[in-house]
PDB file of C-alpha atoms in Angstrom:
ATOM      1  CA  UNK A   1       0.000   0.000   0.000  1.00  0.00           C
ATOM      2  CA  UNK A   2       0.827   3.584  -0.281  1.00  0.00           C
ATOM      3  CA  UNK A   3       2.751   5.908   2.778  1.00  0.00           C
ATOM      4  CA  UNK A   4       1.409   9.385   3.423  1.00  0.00           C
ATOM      5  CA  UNK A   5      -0.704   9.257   0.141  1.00  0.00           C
ATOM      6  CA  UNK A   6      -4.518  10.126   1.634  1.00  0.00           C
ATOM      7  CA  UNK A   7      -5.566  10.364  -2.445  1.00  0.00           C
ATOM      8  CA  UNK A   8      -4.370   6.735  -2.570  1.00  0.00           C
ATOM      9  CA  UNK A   9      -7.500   3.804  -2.378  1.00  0.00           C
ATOM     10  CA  UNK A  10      -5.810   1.226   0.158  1.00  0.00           C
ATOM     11  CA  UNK A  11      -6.423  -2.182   0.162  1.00  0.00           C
ATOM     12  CA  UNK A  12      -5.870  -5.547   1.288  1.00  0.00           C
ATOM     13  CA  UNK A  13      -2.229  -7.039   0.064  1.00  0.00           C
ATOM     14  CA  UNK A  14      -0.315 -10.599  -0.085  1.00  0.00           C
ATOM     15  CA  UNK A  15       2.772  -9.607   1.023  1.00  0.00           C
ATOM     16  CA  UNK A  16       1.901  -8.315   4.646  1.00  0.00           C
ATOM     17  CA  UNK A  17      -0.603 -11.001   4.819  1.00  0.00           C
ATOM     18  CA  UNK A  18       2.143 -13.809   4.340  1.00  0.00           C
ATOM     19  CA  UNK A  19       4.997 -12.243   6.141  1.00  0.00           C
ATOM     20  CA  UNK A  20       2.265 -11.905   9.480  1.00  0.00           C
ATOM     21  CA  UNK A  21       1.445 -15.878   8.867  1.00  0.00           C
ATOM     22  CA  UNK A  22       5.111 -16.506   9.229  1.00  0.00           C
ATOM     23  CA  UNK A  23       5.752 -14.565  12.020  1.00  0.00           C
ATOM     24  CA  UNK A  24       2.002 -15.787  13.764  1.00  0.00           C
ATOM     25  CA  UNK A  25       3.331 -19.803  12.871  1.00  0.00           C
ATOM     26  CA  UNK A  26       6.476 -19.282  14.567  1.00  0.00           C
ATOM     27  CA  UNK A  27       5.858 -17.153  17.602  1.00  0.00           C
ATOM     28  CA  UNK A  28       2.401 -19.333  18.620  1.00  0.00           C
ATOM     29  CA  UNK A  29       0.337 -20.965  16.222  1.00  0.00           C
ATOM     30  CA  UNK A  30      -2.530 -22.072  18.894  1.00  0.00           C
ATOM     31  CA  UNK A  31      -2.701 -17.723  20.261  1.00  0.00           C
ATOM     32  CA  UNK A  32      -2.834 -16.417  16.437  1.00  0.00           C
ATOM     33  CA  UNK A  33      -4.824 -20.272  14.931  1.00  0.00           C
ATOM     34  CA  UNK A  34      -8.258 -18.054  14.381  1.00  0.00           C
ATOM     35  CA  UNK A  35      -5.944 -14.984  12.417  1.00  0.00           C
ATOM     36  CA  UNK A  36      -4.061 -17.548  10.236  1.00  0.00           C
ATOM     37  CA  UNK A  37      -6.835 -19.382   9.345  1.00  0.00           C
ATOM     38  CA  UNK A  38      -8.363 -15.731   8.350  1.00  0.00           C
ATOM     39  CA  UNK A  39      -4.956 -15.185   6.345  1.00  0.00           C
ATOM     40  CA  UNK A  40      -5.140 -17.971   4.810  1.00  0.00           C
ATOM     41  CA  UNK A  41      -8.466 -18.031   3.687  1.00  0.00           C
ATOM     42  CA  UNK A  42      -7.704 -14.349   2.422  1.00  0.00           C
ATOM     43  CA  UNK A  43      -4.509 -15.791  -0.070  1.00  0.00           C
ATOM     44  CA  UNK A  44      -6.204 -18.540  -1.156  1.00  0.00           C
ATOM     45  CA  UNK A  45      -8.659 -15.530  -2.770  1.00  0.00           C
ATOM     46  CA  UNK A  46      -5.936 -14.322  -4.243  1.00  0.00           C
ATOM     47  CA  UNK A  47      -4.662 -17.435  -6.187  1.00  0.00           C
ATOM     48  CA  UNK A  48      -3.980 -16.918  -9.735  1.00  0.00           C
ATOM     49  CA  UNK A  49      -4.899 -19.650 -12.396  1.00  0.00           C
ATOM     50  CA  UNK A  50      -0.977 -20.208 -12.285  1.00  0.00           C
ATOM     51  CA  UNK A  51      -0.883 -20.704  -8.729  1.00  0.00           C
ATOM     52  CA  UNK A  52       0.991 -17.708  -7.810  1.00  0.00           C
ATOM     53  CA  UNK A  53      -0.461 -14.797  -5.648  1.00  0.00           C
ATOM     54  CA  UNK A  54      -1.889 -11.546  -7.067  1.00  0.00           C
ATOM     55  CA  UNK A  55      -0.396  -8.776  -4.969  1.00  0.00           C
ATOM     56  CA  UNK A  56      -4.181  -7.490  -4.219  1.00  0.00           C
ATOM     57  CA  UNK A  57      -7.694  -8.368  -5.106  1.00  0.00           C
ATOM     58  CA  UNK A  58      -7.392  -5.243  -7.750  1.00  0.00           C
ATOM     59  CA  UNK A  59      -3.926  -6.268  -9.216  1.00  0.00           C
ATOM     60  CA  UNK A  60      -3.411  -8.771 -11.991  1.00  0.00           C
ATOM     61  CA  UNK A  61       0.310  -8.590 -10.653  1.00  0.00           C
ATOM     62  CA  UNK A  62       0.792 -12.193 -10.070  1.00  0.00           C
ATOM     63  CA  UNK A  63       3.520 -11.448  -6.939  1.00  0.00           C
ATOM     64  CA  UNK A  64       6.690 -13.744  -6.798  1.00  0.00           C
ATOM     65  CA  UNK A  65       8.422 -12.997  -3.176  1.00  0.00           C
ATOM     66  CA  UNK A  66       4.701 -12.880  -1.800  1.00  0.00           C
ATOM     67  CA  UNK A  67       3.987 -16.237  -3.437  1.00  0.00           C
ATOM     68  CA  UNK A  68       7.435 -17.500  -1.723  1.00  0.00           C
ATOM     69  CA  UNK A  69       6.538 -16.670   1.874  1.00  0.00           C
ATOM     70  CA  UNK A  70       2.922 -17.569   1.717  1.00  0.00           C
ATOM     71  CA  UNK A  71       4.475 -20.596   0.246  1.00  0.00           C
ATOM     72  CA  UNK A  72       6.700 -21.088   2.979  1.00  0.00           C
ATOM     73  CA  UNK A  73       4.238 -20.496   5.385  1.00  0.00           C
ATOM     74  CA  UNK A  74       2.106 -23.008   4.118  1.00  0.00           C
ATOM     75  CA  UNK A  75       4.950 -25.340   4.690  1.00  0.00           C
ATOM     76  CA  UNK A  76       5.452 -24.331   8.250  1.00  0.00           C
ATOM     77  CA  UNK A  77       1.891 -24.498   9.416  1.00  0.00           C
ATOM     78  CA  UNK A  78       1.751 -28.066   7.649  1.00  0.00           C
ATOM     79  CA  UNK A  79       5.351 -29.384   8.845  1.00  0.00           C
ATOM     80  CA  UNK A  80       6.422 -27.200  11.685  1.00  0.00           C
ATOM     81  CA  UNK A  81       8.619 -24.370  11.881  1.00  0.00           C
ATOM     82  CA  UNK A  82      12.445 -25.675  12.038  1.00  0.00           C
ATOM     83  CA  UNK A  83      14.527 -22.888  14.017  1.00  0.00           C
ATOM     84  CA  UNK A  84      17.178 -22.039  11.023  1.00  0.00           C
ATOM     85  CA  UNK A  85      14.389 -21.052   8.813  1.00  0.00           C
ATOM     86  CA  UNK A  86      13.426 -18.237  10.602  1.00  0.00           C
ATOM     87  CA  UNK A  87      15.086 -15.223   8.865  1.00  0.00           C
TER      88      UNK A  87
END
């Protein structure tokens, strides 16, 4: 989204969205379960036919580092989180 740009229409984005399931998965996936269930429901809207993530539900921008960490969050919530991953 945009900084100190009031003209700008804001909306909801991939990339926040996946880095804050990464950081709920590690830090306490039972405290944050109902918000990354939430998050992930929201990415899965996002999905492009390819797979990939668009950045936002008004971008056809199909979003490569987003697609990576929701990607890798995925992987933690399904396999765990293994402590020299987190970067």
């Amino acid at each position: 989204n945009w900084y100190n740009a009031p003209s700008r229409e804001l909306c909801k984005v991939c990339d926040a969205t996946a880095q804050a399931l990464r950081i709920w998965i590690a830090v306490d996936r039972d405290r944050f379960a109902e918000a990354i269930n939430k998050g992930f429901t929201f990415l899965l809207s996002l999905r492009s036919p390819d797979f990939g993530l668009y950045y936002c539900d008004r971008s056809l921008d199909v979003n490569s580092w987003a697609s990576i960490f929701a990607t890798q969050a995925m992987d933690w919530s399904l396999n765990g989180v293994q402590s020299d991953c987190i970067v």
